[in-house]
Short mmCIF file of C-alpha atoms in Angstrom, two decimals:
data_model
loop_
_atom_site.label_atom_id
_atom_site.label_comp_id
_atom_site.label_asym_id
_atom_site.label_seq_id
_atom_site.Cartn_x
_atom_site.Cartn_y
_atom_site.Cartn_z
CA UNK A 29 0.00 0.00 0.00
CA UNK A 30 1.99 2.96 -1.23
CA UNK A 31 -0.68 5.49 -0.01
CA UNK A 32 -0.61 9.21 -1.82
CA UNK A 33 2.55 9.38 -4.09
CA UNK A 34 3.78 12.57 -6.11
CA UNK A 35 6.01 13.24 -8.66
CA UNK A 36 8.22 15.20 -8.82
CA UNK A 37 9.73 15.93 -5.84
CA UNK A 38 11.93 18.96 -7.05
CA UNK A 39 11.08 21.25 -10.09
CA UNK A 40 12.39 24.20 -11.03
CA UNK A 41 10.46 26.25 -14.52
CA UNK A 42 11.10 29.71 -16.01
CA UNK A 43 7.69 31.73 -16.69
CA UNK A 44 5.87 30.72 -19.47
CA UNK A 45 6.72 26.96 -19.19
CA UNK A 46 3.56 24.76 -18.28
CA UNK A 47 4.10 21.46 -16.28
CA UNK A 48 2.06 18.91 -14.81
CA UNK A 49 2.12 17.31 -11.13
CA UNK A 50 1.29 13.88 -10.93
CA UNK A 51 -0.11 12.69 -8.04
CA UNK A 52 -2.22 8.73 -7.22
CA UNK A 53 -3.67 7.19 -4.87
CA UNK A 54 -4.70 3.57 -4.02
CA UNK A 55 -6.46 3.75 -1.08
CA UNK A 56 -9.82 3.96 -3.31
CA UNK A 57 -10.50 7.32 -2.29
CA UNK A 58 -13.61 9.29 -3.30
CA UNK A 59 -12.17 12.65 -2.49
CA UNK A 60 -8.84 14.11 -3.84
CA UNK A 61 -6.80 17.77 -3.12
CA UNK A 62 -4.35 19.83 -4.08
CA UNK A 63 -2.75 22.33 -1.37
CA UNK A 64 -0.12 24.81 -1.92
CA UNK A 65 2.01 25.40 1.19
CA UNK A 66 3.74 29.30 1.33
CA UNK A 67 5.31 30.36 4.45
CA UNK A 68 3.47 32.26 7.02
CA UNK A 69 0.32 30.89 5.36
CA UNK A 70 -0.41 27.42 5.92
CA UNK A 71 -1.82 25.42 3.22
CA UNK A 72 -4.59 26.42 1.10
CA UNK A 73 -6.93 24.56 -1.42
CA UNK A 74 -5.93 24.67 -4.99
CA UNK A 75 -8.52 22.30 -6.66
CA UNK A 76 -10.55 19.22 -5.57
CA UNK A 77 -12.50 16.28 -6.62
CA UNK A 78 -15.08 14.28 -5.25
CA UNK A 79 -14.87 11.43 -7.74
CA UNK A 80 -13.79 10.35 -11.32
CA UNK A 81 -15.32 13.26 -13.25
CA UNK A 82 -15.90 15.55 -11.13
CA UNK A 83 -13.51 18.73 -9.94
CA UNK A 84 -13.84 22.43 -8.94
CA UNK A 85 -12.29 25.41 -7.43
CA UNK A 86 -10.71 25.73 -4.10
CA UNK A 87 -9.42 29.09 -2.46
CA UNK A 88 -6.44 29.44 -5.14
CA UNK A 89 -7.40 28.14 -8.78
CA UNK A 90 -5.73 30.93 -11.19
CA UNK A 91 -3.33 29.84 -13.17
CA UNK A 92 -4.15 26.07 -12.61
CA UNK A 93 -5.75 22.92 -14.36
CA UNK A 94 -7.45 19.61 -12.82
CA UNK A 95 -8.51 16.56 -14.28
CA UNK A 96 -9.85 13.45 -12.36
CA UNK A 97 -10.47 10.93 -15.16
CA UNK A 98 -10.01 7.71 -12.87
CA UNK A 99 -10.44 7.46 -9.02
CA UNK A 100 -6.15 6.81 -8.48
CA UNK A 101 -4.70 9.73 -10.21
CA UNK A 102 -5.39 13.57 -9.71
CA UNK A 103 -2.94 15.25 -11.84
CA UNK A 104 -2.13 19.51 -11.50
CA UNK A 105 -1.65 21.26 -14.37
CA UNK A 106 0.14 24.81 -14.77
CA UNK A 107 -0.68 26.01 -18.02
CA UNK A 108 1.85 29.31 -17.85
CA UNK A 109 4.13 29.15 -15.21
CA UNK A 110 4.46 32.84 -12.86
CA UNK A 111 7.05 33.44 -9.91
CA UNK A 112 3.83 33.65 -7.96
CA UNK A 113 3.44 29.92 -8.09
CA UNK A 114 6.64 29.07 -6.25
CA UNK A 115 5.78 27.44 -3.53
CA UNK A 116 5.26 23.66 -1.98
CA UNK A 117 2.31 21.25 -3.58
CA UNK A 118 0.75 18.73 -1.48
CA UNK A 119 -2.02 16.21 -2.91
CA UNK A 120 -4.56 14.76 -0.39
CA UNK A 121 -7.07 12.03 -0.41
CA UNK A 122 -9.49 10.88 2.18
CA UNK A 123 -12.70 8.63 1.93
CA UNK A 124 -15.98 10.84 1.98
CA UNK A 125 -16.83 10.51 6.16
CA UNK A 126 -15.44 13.85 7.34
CA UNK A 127 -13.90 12.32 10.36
CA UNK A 128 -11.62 10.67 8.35
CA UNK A 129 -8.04 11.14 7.94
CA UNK A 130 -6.74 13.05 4.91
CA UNK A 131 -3.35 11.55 3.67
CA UNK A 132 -1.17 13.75 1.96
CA UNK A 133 1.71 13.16 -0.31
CA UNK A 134 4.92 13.95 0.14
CA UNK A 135 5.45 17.19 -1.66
CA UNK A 136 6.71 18.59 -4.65
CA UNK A 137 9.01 21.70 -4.15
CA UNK A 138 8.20 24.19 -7.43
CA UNK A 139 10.42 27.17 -8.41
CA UNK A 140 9.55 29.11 -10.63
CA UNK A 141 12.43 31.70 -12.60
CA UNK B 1 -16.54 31.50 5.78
CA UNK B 2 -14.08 29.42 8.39
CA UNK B 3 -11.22 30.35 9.31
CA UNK B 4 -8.32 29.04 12.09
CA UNK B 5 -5.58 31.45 13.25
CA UNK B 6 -2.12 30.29 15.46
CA UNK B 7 -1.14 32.92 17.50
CA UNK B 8 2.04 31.84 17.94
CA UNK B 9 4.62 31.28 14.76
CA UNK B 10 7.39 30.03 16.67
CA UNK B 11 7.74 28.05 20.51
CA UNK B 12 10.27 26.30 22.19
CA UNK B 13 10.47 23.88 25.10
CA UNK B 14 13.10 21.66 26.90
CA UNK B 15 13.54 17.94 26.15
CA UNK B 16 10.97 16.61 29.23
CA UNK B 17 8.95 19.28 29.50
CA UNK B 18 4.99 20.17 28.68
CA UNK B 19 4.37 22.77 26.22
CA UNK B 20 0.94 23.97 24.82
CA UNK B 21 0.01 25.15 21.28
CA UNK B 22 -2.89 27.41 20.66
CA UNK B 23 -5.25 27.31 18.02
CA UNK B 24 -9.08 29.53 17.77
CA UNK B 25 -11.23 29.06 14.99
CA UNK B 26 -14.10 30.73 13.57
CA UNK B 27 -17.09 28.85 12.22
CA UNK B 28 -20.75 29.44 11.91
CA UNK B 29 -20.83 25.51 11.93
CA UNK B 30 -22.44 23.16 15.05
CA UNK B 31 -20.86 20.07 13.68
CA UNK B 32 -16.85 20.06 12.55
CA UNK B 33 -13.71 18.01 12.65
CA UNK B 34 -10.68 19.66 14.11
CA UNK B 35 -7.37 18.32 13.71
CA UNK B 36 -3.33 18.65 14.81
CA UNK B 37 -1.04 17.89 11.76
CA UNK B 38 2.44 17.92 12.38
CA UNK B 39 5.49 18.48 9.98
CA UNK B 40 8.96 17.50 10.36
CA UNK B 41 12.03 18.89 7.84
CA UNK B 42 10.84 16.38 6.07
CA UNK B 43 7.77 17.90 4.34
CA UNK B 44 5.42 15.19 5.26
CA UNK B 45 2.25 15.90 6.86
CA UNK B 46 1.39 13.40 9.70
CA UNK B 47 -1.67 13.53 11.69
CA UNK B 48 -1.48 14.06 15.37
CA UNK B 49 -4.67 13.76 16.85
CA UNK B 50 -8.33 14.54 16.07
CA UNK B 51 -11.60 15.79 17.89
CA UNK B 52 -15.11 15.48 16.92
CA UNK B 53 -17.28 18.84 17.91
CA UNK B 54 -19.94 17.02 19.19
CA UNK B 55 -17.75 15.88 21.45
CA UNK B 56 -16.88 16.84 24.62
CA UNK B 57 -14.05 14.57 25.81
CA UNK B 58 -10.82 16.08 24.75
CA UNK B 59 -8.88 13.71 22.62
CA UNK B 60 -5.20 11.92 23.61
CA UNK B 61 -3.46 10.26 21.96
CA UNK B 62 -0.31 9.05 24.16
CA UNK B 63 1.79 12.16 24.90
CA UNK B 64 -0.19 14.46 22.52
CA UNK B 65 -3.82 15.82 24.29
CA UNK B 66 -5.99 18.55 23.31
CA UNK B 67 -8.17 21.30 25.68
CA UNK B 68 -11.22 21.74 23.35
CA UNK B 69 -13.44 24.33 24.38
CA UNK B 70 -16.24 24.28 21.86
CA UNK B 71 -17.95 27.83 22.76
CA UNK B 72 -14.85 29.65 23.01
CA UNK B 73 -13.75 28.31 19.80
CA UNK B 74 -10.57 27.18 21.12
CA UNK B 75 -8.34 23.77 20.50
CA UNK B 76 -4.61 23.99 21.89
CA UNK B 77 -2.50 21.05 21.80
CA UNK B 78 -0.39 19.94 24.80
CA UNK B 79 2.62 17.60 24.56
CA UNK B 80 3.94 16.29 26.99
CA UNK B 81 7.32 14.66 28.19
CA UNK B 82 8.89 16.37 24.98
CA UNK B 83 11.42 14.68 22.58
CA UNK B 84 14.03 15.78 20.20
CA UNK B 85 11.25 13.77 17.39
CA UNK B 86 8.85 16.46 18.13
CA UNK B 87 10.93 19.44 16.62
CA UNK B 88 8.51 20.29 13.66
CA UNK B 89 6.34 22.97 12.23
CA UNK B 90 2.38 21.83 13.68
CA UNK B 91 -0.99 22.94 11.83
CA UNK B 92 -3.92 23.40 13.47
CA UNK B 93 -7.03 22.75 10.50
CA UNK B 94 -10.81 22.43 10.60
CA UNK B 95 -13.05 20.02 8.47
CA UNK B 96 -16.53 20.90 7.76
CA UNK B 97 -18.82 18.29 8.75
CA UNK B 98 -20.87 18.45 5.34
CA UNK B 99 -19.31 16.40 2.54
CA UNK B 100 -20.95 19.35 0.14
CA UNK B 101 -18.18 21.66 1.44
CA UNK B 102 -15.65 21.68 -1.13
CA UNK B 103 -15.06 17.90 -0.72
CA UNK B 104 -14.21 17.98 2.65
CA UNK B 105 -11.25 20.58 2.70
CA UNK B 106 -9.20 21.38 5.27
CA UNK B 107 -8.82 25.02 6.39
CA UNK B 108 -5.18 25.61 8.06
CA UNK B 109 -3.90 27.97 10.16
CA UNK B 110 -0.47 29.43 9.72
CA UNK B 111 1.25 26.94 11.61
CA UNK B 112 3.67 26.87 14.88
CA UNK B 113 7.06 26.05 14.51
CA UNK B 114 8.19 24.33 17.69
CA UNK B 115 11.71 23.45 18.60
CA UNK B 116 13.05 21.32 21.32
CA UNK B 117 16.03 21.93 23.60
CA UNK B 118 18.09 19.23 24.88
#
C-alpha cells in the first residue's frame, strides 16, 4: 500500500513553461486535493475532486488545471508558469466521512524563474 | 466562511517538558472536525490527533492531548514529556462536517514552529 505518491519531488520552470504534477492514490479514495504550502500561510486549497469526473475550485485556482479521469490519479496542471506559483504542492485524499483522515503526499518543491 | 488562526509562529520547550500550542477558529458551523497535523524537515504531513465537535471529551493520543473548548472556539495542543522527534512545524485545521463543502477541505492555520532543547 503505497498510499498518496507525487512526482516530482523537485522542479524548477522559467515563466511561461507549463508542467504537470502527478499525483495517485490507491487507497480507493472518493475525495482528492491539491494544497499549496507558502510560508506564514499554511496550506490552502488549490482544486478538488469528489470522484472520477468531477472537480472544482478551491481558495487558489488561477493559473491552474485539474482533471480526475479515474479514481487513483489527480494530476495539476500549470498552463503558464508565474514566480507567484513558487511554492510547496501537497495532494490529499481521504474517503468521503469527514472524520476521516486526509493523507497527503509527500510534496513537490516548485520554483519558478 | 471558516477560518483558524495560530497565535504563535514560533515556541520552544526543553527535552521533558509540557508545552501547549494554541489554536481559535471561527465557524458558523455546530458540527466540525478539528485536527493537529504535524510536519517535520521532512515535508510530510502526519496527523497528530483529532476531535469530533460534538464531542466533549478532549482527545489523547499518548503524549499528545488537546483542551477543546467548543464555545470559546478554542483547541490547543499539549505535549507532553517532549522529545528531540517532536521538533517540527504543527498545523492546526478544521473540516466541515458536510461532505458538500468543497469535498471535505481542510482550512489551516499558519502553523507553529516548535523546537526542542536538549
Amino acid at each position: 500500500n503505497a498510499g498518496v505518491t507525487q512526482t516530482p519531488k523537485f522542479q524548477v520552470l522559467k515563466t511561461g513553461q507549463s508542467m504537470t504534477l502527478q499525483c495517485a492514490q490507491d487507497m480507493n479514495h472518493e475525495y482528492m486535493s491539491w494544497y499549496r504550502q507558502d510560508p506564514g500561510m499554511g496550506l490552502r486549497l488549490i482544486h478538488y475532486s469528489v470522484g472520477a469526473g468531477i472537480t472544482d475550485q478551491g481558495e487558489v485556482p488561477n493559473g491552474y488545471n485539474v482533471s480526475r479521469s479515474t479514481t487513483e490519479d489527480f494530476p495539476l496542471r500549470l498552463l503558464s508558469a508565474a514566480p507567484s506559483q513558487t511554492s510547496v504542492y501537497f495532494c490529499a485524499s481521504s474517503s468521503r466521512e469527514g472524520y476521516n483522515e486526509q493523507f497527503f503526499g509527500p510534496g513537490t518543491r516548485l520554483t519558478v524563474l | 466562511a471558516q477560518t483558524v488562526t495560530q497565535s504563535q509562529p514560533e515556541m520552544s520547550v526543553q527535552e521533558a517538558e509540557t508545552v501547549t500550542l494554541s489554536c481559535t477558529y471561527d465557524t458558523s458551523e455546530s458540527d466540525y472536525y478539528l485536527f493537529w497535523y504535524k510536519q517535520p524537515p521532512s515535508r510530510q504531513m502526519i496527523l497528530v490527533i483529532r476531535q469530533e465537535a460534538y464531542k466533549q471529551q478532549n482527545a489523547t493520543e499518548n503524549r499528545f492531548s488537546v483542551n477543546f473548548q467548543k464555545a470559546a472556539k478554542s483547541f490547543s495542543l499539549k505535549i507532553s514529556d517532549s522529545q528531540l522527534g517532536d521538533a517540527a512545524m504543527y498545523f492546526c485545521a478544521y473540516r466541515s462536517s458536510s461532505i458538500y463543502n468543497q469535498g471535505g477541505k481542510l482550512i489551516f492555520g499558519q502553523g507553529t514552529e516548535l523546537s526542542v532543547k536538549p
